[in-house]
Amino acid sequence: MALDTESFDILLTTIQRFVRERLIPAENHLEEHDAVPADLVEDMKAMGFFGLTVPEAFGGIGLSVSQEVLVNFELGRTATAFRSVFGTNIGIGSQGILMDGTPEQQAQYLPKVASGELIMSFALTEPDAGTDAASLKTRAEADGDHFILNGTKRYITNAPRAGAFTLMARTGGPGAAGVSAFIVPADLPGIQLGKPDKKMGQRGTQTCDVMLENVRVPAANIIGGVPGQGFKTAMKVLDRGRLNISAVSCGMASRILDESTTYARDRKQFGKSIGDFQLIQAMLADSQAEWLAAWALVREVAARFDRKSPHLSDPDVSMRVSCAKLFATEMLGRVADRGVQIHGGAGYINEYPVERFYRDARLLRLYEGTSQVQQLIIGRELLRQAA
């Protein structure tokens, strides 16, 4: 699925203007109040942000992955919390239903996602199962035509806002084959939320624990209707999510470089602009080359992703997704560090955007698969291909 070129160009121009005129000016308010202003959330709903990846048949816009990464690049040029309002919802929160859900599940949930009526979160990580997702301990015990869920999920983005969770729980034996994906309404008895997490950065985003105690979920809420497929669903969902994180990383790097170049031009030392010094120019040049290389990689992998069957996994595409996620997020860390260095002492003061971006950027190398996990995926697939 993809939006026609003319309509997409109009949408992208609108988003660029919205980022420039509404979101960037609101960054300081967001940082101070740790919340996205309600009027901006309503504007995002009106502009269709909550339905960017939902097919038109369900009331969305229906972007392809190649189009989605272009949108996420633009959204990466401002505070990450703005995208977080709807990004998880249309990404890992609901993509499992879109990719593997039954027609009935898609018809019930996707229109509400597209309108912004329903916020969905992705609940995979646990206190003892993050990188090793296949070892999750949340149990789902069969009880007639229902399952009884018990366990704790950790660091769940948008959990305080969520109306439902795409939640992974163990219905079978150990390992990935025993995991099933459930649609769990947030208002079911037995669900409790932990206190909001206090994070290093990304103020305005909302994460917390989700505790489940004897939560009764209909068996019909297993995504796809078949137990034991949840881990495969999660991995397919994460492939698309990792590409979007890669695109956001490139957008953030672009913004940091713009801020750093402007500061280097205007800041005077020793009677001239610091941008006249070759060592400053070298840092700017390295950042420019790296983010352009990352952005080219992200777009190439997105095009490959669009060419594969949307319902099937492709190990080679997954490996390339991991390459993009690894390179783009690590690149962002280096660009953010140089941005602070170019600003000197001012870069450590929150009056300047690079200080916030430096803190915000650190998380991107951790969530949706750490850099080390991406290395393992890449290495294992290369060895498999060589066999």
PDB file of N, CA, C and O in Angstrom, residues 244-304:
ATOM      1  N   ASN A 244      11.847   2.880  11.228  1.00  0.00           N
ATOM      2  CA  ASN A 244      11.364   4.216  11.578  1.00  0.00           C
ATOM      3  C   ASN A 244      12.250   4.891  12.611  1.00  0.00           C
ATOM      4  O   ASN A 244      12.475   6.105  12.549  1.00  0.00           O
ATOM      5  N   ILE A 245      12.779   4.123  13.567  1.00  0.00           N
ATOM      6  CA  ILE A 245      13.740   4.684  14.498  1.00  0.00           C
ATOM      7  C   ILE A 245      14.978   5.167  13.750  1.00  0.00           C
ATOM      8  O   ILE A 245      15.566   6.213  14.074  1.00  0.00           O
ATOM      9  N   SER A 246      15.380   4.430  12.734  1.00  0.00           N
ATOM     10  CA  SER A 246      16.533   4.833  11.923  1.00  0.00           C
ATOM     11  C   SER A 246      16.268   6.161  11.218  1.00  0.00           C
ATOM     12  O   SER A 246      17.145   7.029  11.153  1.00  0.00           O
ATOM     13  N   ALA A 247      15.053   6.309  10.688  1.00  0.00           N
ATOM     14  CA  ALA A 247      14.701   7.559  10.009  1.00  0.00           C
ATOM     15  C   ALA A 247      14.650   8.725  10.983  1.00  0.00           C
ATOM     16  O   ALA A 247      15.119   9.836  10.683  1.00  0.00           O
ATOM     17  N   VAL A 248      14.075   8.496  12.162  1.00  0.00           N
ATOM     18  CA  VAL A 248      14.047   9.532  13.196  1.00  0.00           C
ATOM     19  C   VAL A 248      15.472   9.942  13.563  1.00  0.00           C
ATOM     20  O   VAL A 248      15.774  11.133  13.731  1.00  0.00           O
ATOM     21  N   SER A 249      16.373   8.975  13.660  1.00  0.00           N
ATOM     22  CA  SER A 249      17.768   9.266  13.992  1.00  0.00           C
ATOM     23  C   SER A 249      18.394  10.194  12.960  1.00  0.00           C
ATOM     24  O   SER A 249      19.132  11.127  13.306  1.00  0.00           O
ATOM     25  N   CYS A 250      18.096   9.943  11.693  1.00  0.00           N
ATOM     26  CA  CYS A 250      18.637  10.802  10.636  1.00  0.00           C
ATOM     27  C   CYS A 250      18.064  12.206  10.720  1.00  0.00           C
ATOM     28  O   CYS A 250      18.782  13.200  10.509  1.00  0.00           O
ATOM     29  N   GLY A 251      16.771  12.314  11.026  1.00  0.00           N
ATOM     30  CA  GLY A 251      16.173  13.645  11.192  1.00  0.00           C
ATOM     31  C   GLY A 251      16.773  14.393  12.358  1.00  0.00           C
ATOM     32  O   GLY A 251      17.055  15.604  12.266  1.00  0.00           O
ATOM     33  N   MET A 252      16.977  13.703  13.471  1.00  0.00           N
ATOM     34  CA  MET A 252      17.600  14.334  14.641  1.00  0.00           C
ATOM     35  C   MET A 252      19.012  14.804  14.318  1.00  0.00           C
ATOM     36  O   MET A 252      19.418  15.914  14.686  1.00  0.00           O
ATOM     37  N   ALA A 253      19.776  13.970  13.626  1.00  0.00           N
ATOM     38  CA  ALA A 253      21.144  14.343  13.264  1.00  0.00           C
ATOM     39  C   ALA A 253      21.158  15.572  12.366  1.00  0.00           C
ATOM     40  O   ALA A 253      22.012  16.468  12.511  1.00  0.00           O
ATOM     41  N   SER A 254      20.218  15.631  11.436  1.00  0.00           N
ATOM     42  CA  SER A 254      20.117  16.787  10.547  1.00  0.00           C
ATOM     43  C   SER A 254      19.848  18.066  11.336  1.00  0.00           C
ATOM     44  O   SER A 254      20.462  19.115  11.089  1.00  0.00           O
ATOM     45  N   ARG A 255      18.921  17.995  12.295  1.00  0.00           N
ATOM     46  CA  ARG A 255      18.609  19.175  13.122  1.00  0.00           C
ATOM     47  C   ARG A 255      19.808  19.581  13.977  1.00  0.00           C
ATOM     48  O   ARG A 255      20.133  20.778  14.097  1.00  0.00           O
ATOM     49  N   ILE A 256      20.482  18.610  14.596  1.00  0.00           N
ATOM     50  CA  ILE A 256      21.658  18.923  15.419  1.00  0.00           C
ATOM     51  C   ILE A 256      22.726  19.600  14.570  1.00  0.00           C
ATOM     52  O   ILE A 256      23.370  20.576  15.005  1.00  0.00           O
ATOM     53  N   LEU A 257      22.925  19.096  13.358  1.00  0.00           N
ATOM     54  CA  LEU A 257      23.931  19.703  12.490  1.00  0.00           C
ATOM     55  C   LEU A 257      23.544  21.125  12.108  1.00  0.00           C
ATOM     56  O   LEU A 257      24.399  22.024  12.071  1.00  0.00           O
ATOM     57  N   ASP A 258      22.264  21.363  11.840  1.00  0.00           N
ATOM     58  CA  ASP A 258      21.809  22.731  11.541  1.00  0.00           C
ATOM     59  C   ASP A 258      22.085  23.659  12.716  1.00  0.00           C
ATOM     60  O   ASP A 258      22.583  24.788  12.543  1.00  0.00           O
ATOM     61  N   GLU A 259      21.742  23.201  13.931  1.00  0.00           N
ATOM     62  CA  GLU A 259      21.978  24.022  15.124  1.00  0.00           C
ATOM     63  C   GLU A 259      23.471  24.280  15.316  1.00  0.00           C
ATOM     64  O   GLU A 259      23.883  25.393  15.668  1.00  0.00           O
ATOM     65  N   SER A 260      24.284  23.267  15.077  1.00  0.00           N
ATOM     66  CA  SER A 260      25.724  23.389  15.283  1.00  0.00           C
ATOM     67  C   SER A 260      26.365  24.301  14.249  1.00  0.00           C
ATOM     68  O   SER A 260      27.266  25.091  14.570  1.00  0.00           O
ATOM     69  N   THR A 261      25.907  24.204  13.007  1.00  0.00           N
ATOM     70  CA  THR A 261      26.450  25.059  11.951  1.00  0.00           C
ATOM     71  C   THR A 261      26.116  26.520  12.209  1.00  0.00           C
ATOM     72  O   THR A 261      26.965  27.416  12.053  1.00  0.00           O
ATOM     73  N   THR A 262      24.876  26.782  12.613  1.00  0.00           N
ATOM     74  CA  THR A 262      24.471  28.149  12.929  1.00  0.00           C
ATOM     75  C   THR A 262      25.281  28.696  14.101  1.00  0.00           C
ATOM     76  O   THR A 262      25.751  29.851  14.060  1.00  0.00           O
ATOM     77  N   TYR A 263      25.463  27.885  15.131  1.00  0.00           N
ATOM     78  CA  TYR A 263      26.239  28.330  16.289  1.00  0.00           C
ATOM     79  C   TYR A 263      27.687  28.584  15.883  1.00  0.00           C
ATOM     80  O   TYR A 263      28.287  29.599  16.290  1.00  0.00           O
ATOM     81  N   ALA A 264      28.271  27.711  15.064  1.00  0.00           N
ATOM     82  CA  ALA A 264      29.662  27.890  14.640  1.00  0.00           C
ATOM     83  C   ALA A 264      29.832  29.140  13.794  1.00  0.00           C
ATOM     84  O   ALA A 264      30.881  29.800  13.851  1.00  0.00           O
ATOM     85  N   ARG A 265      28.824  29.486  13.041  1.00  0.00           N
ATOM     86  CA  ARG A 265      28.881  30.707  12.235  1.00  0.00           C
ATOM     87  C   ARG A 265      28.805  31.967  13.096  1.00  0.00           C
ATOM     88  O   ARG A 265      29.497  32.964  12.840  1.00  0.00           O
ATOM     89  N   ASP A 266      27.966  31.923  14.139  1.00  0.00           N
ATOM     90  CA  ASP A 266      27.682  33.134  14.916  1.00  0.00           C
ATOM     91  C   ASP A 266      28.601  33.317  16.121  1.00  0.00           C
ATOM     92  O   ASP A 266      28.804  34.456  16.568  1.00  0.00           O
ATOM     93  N   ARG A 267      29.133  32.256  16.677  1.00  0.00           N
ATOM     94  CA  ARG A 267      29.952  32.342  17.887  1.00  0.00           C
ATOM     95  C   ARG A 267      31.353  32.852  17.544  1.00  0.00           C
ATOM     96  O   ARG A 267      32.014  32.331  16.651  1.00  0.00           O
ATOM     97  N   LYS A 268      31.803  33.883  18.246  1.00  0.00           N
ATOM     98  CA  LYS A 268      33.106  34.488  17.986  1.00  0.00           C
ATOM     99  C   LYS A 268      34.095  34.129  19.093  1.00  0.00           C
ATOM    100  O   LYS A 268      33.778  34.178  20.280  1.00  0.00           O
ATOM    101  N   GLN A 269      35.296  33.745  18.674  1.00  0.00           N
ATOM    102  CA  GLN A 269      36.416  33.531  19.584  1.00  0.00           C
ATOM    103  C   GLN A 269      37.694  33.933  18.855  1.00  0.00           C
ATOM    104  O   GLN A 269      37.818  33.705  17.636  1.00  0.00           O
ATOM    105  N   PHE A 270      38.597  34.523  19.585  1.00  0.00           N
ATOM    106  CA  PHE A 270      39.864  34.969  18.994  1.00  0.00           C
ATOM    107  C   PHE A 270      39.638  35.894  17.803  1.00  0.00           C
ATOM    108  O   PHE A 270      40.373  35.880  16.813  1.00  0.00           O
ATOM    109  N   GLY A 271      38.543  36.669  17.881  1.00  0.00           N
ATOM    110  CA  GLY A 271      38.274  37.679  16.874  1.00  0.00           C
ATOM    111  C   GLY A 271      37.613  37.188  15.601  1.00  0.00           C
ATOM    112  O   GLY A 271      37.486  37.950  14.634  1.00  0.00           O
ATOM    113  N   LYS A 272      37.177  35.921  15.552  1.00  0.00           N
ATOM    114  CA  LYS A 272      36.496  35.443  14.355  1.00  0.00           C
ATOM    115  C   LYS A 272      35.535  34.317  14.713  1.00  0.00           C
ATOM    116  O   LYS A 272      35.555  33.796  15.832  1.00  0.00           O
ATOM    117  N   SER A 273      34.697  33.954  13.768  1.00  0.00           N
ATOM    118  CA  SER A 273      33.729  32.882  14.004  1.00  0.00           C
ATOM    119  C   SER A 273      34.465  31.566  14.257  1.00  0.00           C
ATOM    120  O   SER A 273      35.458  31.266  13.580  1.00  0.00           O
ATOM    121  N   ILE A 274      33.948  30.771  15.206  1.00  0.00           N
ATOM    122  CA  ILE A 274      34.613  29.494  15.470  1.00  0.00           C
ATOM    123  C   ILE A 274      34.507  28.565  14.269  1.00  0.00           C
ATOM    124  O   ILE A 274      35.312  27.638  14.117  1.00  0.00           O
ATOM    125  N   GLY A 275      33.533  28.826  13.397  1.00  0.00           N
ATOM    126  CA  GLY A 275      33.420  28.028  12.189  1.00  0.00           C
ATOM    127  C   GLY A 275      34.578  28.215  11.236  1.00  0.00           C
ATOM    128  O   GLY A 275      34.757  27.410  10.317  1.00  0.00           O
ATOM    129  N   ASP A 276      35.369  29.256  11.436  1.00  0.00           N
ATOM    130  CA  ASP A 276      36.553  29.459  10.598  1.00  0.00           C
ATOM    131  C   ASP A 276      37.704  28.543  10.990  1.00  0.00           C
ATOM    132  O   ASP A 276      38.669  28.402  10.230  1.00  0.00           O
ATOM    133  N   PHE A 277      37.597  27.921  12.166  1.00  0.00           N
ATOM    134  CA  PHE A 277      38.670  27.024  12.605  1.00  0.00           C
ATOM    135  C   PHE A 277      38.478  25.653  11.971  1.00  0.00           C
ATOM    136  O   PHE A 277      37.386  25.078  11.974  1.00  0.00           O
ATOM    137  N   GLN A 278      39.564  25.087  11.476  1.00  0.00           N
ATOM    138  CA  GLN A 278      39.472  23.848  10.717  1.00  0.00           C
ATOM    139  C   GLN A 278      38.993  22.667  11.563  1.00  0.00           C
ATOM    140  O   GLN A 278      38.307  21.774  11.049  1.00  0.00           O
ATOM    141  N   LEU A 279      39.326  22.650  12.856  1.00  0.00           N
ATOM    142  CA  LEU A 279      38.882  21.527  13.685  1.00  0.00           C
ATOM    143  C   LEU A 279      37.374  21.554  13.887  1.00  0.00           C
ATOM    144  O   LEU A 279      36.746  20.495  14.002  1.00  0.00           O
ATOM    145  N   ILE A 280      36.785  22.738  13.931  1.00  0.00           N
ATOM    146  CA  ILE A 280      35.317  22.836  13.982  1.00  0.00           C
ATOM    147  C   ILE A 280      34.728  22.371  12.657  1.00  0.00           C
ATOM    148  O   ILE A 280      33.744  21.611  12.608  1.00  0.00           O
ATOM    149  N   GLN A 281      35.335  22.803  11.560  1.00  0.00           N
ATOM    150  CA  GLN A 281      34.865  22.386  10.243  1.00  0.00           C
ATOM    151  C   GLN A 281      34.936  20.865  10.083  1.00  0.00           C
ATOM    152  O   GLN A 281      34.061  20.248   9.477  1.00  0.00           O
ATOM    153  N   ALA A 282      35.975  20.262  10.641  1.00  0.00           N
ATOM    154  CA  ALA A 282      36.129  18.809  10.538  1.00  0.00           C
ATOM    155  C   ALA A 282      34.978  18.086  11.247  1.00  0.00           C
ATOM    156  O   ALA A 282      34.447  17.086  10.737  1.00  0.00           O
ATOM    157  N   MET A 283      34.586  18.583  12.427  1.00  0.00           N
ATOM    158  CA  MET A 283      33.470  17.956  13.135  1.00  0.00           C
ATOM    159  C   MET A 283      32.170  18.118  12.353  1.00  0.00           C
ATOM    160  O   MET A 283      31.359  17.180  12.272  1.00  0.00           O
ATOM    161  N   LEU A 284      31.964  19.295  11.782  1.00  0.00           N
ATOM    162  CA  LEU A 284      30.776  19.510  10.969  1.00  0.00           C
ATOM    163  C   LEU A 284      30.783  18.585   9.751  1.00  0.00           C
ATOM    164  O   LEU A 284      29.757  17.992   9.396  1.00  0.00           O
ATOM    165  N   ALA A 285      31.934  18.457   9.121  1.00  0.00           N
ATOM    166  CA  ALA A 285      32.047  17.629   7.914  1.00  0.00           C
ATOM    167  C   ALA A 285      31.776  16.158   8.235  1.00  0.00           C
ATOM    168  O   ALA A 285      31.062  15.466   7.489  1.00  0.00           O
ATOM    169  N   ASP A 286      32.327  15.657   9.331  1.00  0.00           N
ATOM    170  CA  ASP A 286      32.096  14.263   9.705  1.00  0.00           C
ATOM    171  C   ASP A 286      30.614  14.004   9.967  1.00  0.00           C
ATOM    172  O   ASP A 286      30.067  12.968   9.560  1.00  0.00           O
ATOM    173  N   SER A 287      29.968  14.953  10.629  1.00  0.00           N
ATOM    174  CA  SER A 287      28.547  14.787  10.924  1.00  0.00           C
ATOM    175  C   SER A 287      27.710  14.798   9.644  1.00  0.00           C
ATOM    176  O   SER A 287      26.783  13.988   9.485  1.00  0.00           O
ATOM    177  N   GLN A 288      28.043  15.695   8.734  1.00  0.00           N
ATOM    178  CA  GLN A 288      27.314  15.762   7.463  1.00  0.00           C
ATOM    179  C   GLN A 288      27.469  14.464   6.676  1.00  0.00           C
ATOM    180  O   GLN A 288      26.477  13.897   6.181  1.00  0.00           O
ATOM    181  N   ALA A 289      28.689  13.978   6.561  1.00  0.00           N
ATOM    182  CA  ALA A 289      28.928  12.753   5.786  1.00  0.00           C
ATOM    183  C   ALA A 289      28.218  11.556   6.410  1.00  0.00           C
ATOM    184  O   ALA A 289      27.616  10.733   5.704  1.00  0.00           O
ATOM    185  N   GLU A 290      28.254  11.467   7.733  1.00  0.00           N
ATOM    186  CA  GLU A 290      27.666  10.304   8.396  1.00  0.00           C
ATOM    187  C   GLU A 290      26.149  10.283   8.307  1.00  0.00           C
ATOM    188  O   GLU A 290      25.548   9.230   8.081  1.00  0.00           O
ATOM    189  N   TRP A 291      25.499  11.444   8.508  1.00  0.00           N
ATOM    190  CA  TRP A 291      24.036  11.388   8.472  1.00  0.00           C
ATOM    191  C   TRP A 291      23.532  11.178   7.040  1.00  0.00           C
ATOM    192  O   TRP A 291      22.523  10.492   6.826  1.00  0.00           O
ATOM    193  N   LEU A 292      24.268  11.720   6.044  1.00  0.00           N
ATOM    194  CA  LEU A 292      23.866  11.465   4.660  1.00  0.00           C
ATOM    195  C   LEU A 292      24.007   9.987   4.307  1.00  0.00           C
ATOM    196  O   LEU A 292      23.146   9.417   3.620  1.00  0.00           O
ATOM    197  N   ALA A 293      25.085   9.352   4.781  1.00  0.00           N
ATOM    198  CA  ALA A 293      25.277   7.928   4.523  1.00  0.00           C
ATOM    199  C   ALA A 293      24.170   7.102   5.189  1.00  0.00           C
ATOM    200  O   ALA A 293      23.607   6.166   4.591  1.00  0.00           O
ATOM    201  N   ALA A 294      23.853   7.448   6.428  1.00  0.00           N
ATOM    202  CA  ALA A 294      22.795   6.731   7.144  1.00  0.00           C
ATOM    203  C   ALA A 294      21.456   6.904   6.445  1.00  0.00           C
ATOM    204  O   ALA A 294      20.685   5.940   6.294  1.00  0.00           O
ATOM    205  N   TRP A 295      21.157   8.098   6.010  1.00  0.00           N
ATOM    206  CA  TRP A 295      19.869   8.390   5.376  1.00  0.00           C
ATOM    207  C   TRP A 295      19.738   7.648   4.051  1.00  0.00           C
ATOM    208  O   TRP A 295      18.668   7.125   3.718  1.00  0.00           O
ATOM    209  N   ALA A 296      20.815   7.560   3.304  1.00  0.00           N
ATOM    210  CA  ALA A 296      20.776   6.804   2.057  1.00  0.00           C
ATOM    211  C   ALA A 296      20.511   5.325   2.345  1.00  0.00           C
ATOM    212  O   ALA A 296      19.741   4.658   1.637  1.00  0.00           O
ATOM    213  N   LEU A 297      21.137   4.791   3.393  1.00  0.00           N
ATOM    214  CA  LEU A 297      20.925   3.389   3.770  1.00  0.00           C
ATOM    215  C   LEU A 297      19.479   3.147   4.190  1.00  0.00           C
ATOM    216  O   LEU A 297      18.858   2.159   3.772  1.00  0.00           O
ATOM    217  N   VAL A 298      18.926   4.035   4.992  1.00  0.00           N
ATOM    218  CA  VAL A 298      17.555   3.865   5.479  1.00  0.00           C
ATOM    219  C   VAL A 298      16.571   3.839   4.309  1.00  0.00           C
ATOM    220  O   VAL A 298      15.680   2.975   4.236  1.00  0.00           O
ATOM    221  N   ARG A 299      16.723   4.740   3.370  1.00  0.00           N
ATOM    222  CA  ARG A 299      15.795   4.791   2.234  1.00  0.00           C
ATOM    223  C   ARG A 299      15.934   3.554   1.337  1.00  0.00           C
ATOM    224  O   ARG A 299      14.934   3.032   0.832  1.00  0.00           O
ATOM    225  N   GLU A 300      17.166   3.077   1.174  1.00  0.00           N
ATOM    226  CA  GLU A 300      17.361   1.881   0.348  1.00  0.00           C
ATOM    227  C   GLU A 300      16.725   0.662   0.997  1.00  0.00           C
ATOM    228  O   GLU A 300      16.068  -0.143   0.321  1.00  0.00           O
ATOM    229  N   VAL A 301      16.894   0.513   2.300  1.00  0.00           N
ATOM    230  CA  VAL A 301      16.305  -0.634   3.001  1.00  0.00           C
ATOM    231  C   VAL A 301      14.785  -0.525   3.024  1.00  0.00           C
ATOM    232  O   VAL A 301      14.075  -1.527   2.894  1.00  0.00           O
ATOM    233  N   ALA A 302      14.265   0.685   3.174  1.00  0.00           N
ATOM    234  CA  ALA A 302      12.809   0.873   3.154  1.00  0.00           C
ATOM    235  C   ALA A 302      12.226   0.428   1.817  1.00  0.00           C
ATOM    236  O   ALA A 302      11.150  -0.193   1.759  1.00  0.00           O
ATOM    237  N   ALA A 303      12.924   0.734   0.724  1.00  0.00           N
ATOM    238  CA  ALA A 303      12.449   0.309  -0.597  1.00  0.00           C
ATOM    239  C   ALA A 303      12.444  -1.218  -0.701  1.00  0.00           C
ATOM    240  O   ALA A 303      11.516  -1.812  -1.264  1.00  0.00           O
ATOM    241  N   ARG A 304      13.463  -1.880  -0.143  1.00  0.00           N
ATOM    242  CA  ARG A 304      13.487  -3.342  -0.129  1.00  0.00           C
ATOM    243  C   ARG A 304      12.329  -3.896   0.715  1.00  0.00           C
ATOM    244  O   ARG A 304      11.718  -4.903   0.365  1.00  0.00           O
TER     245      ARG A 304
END
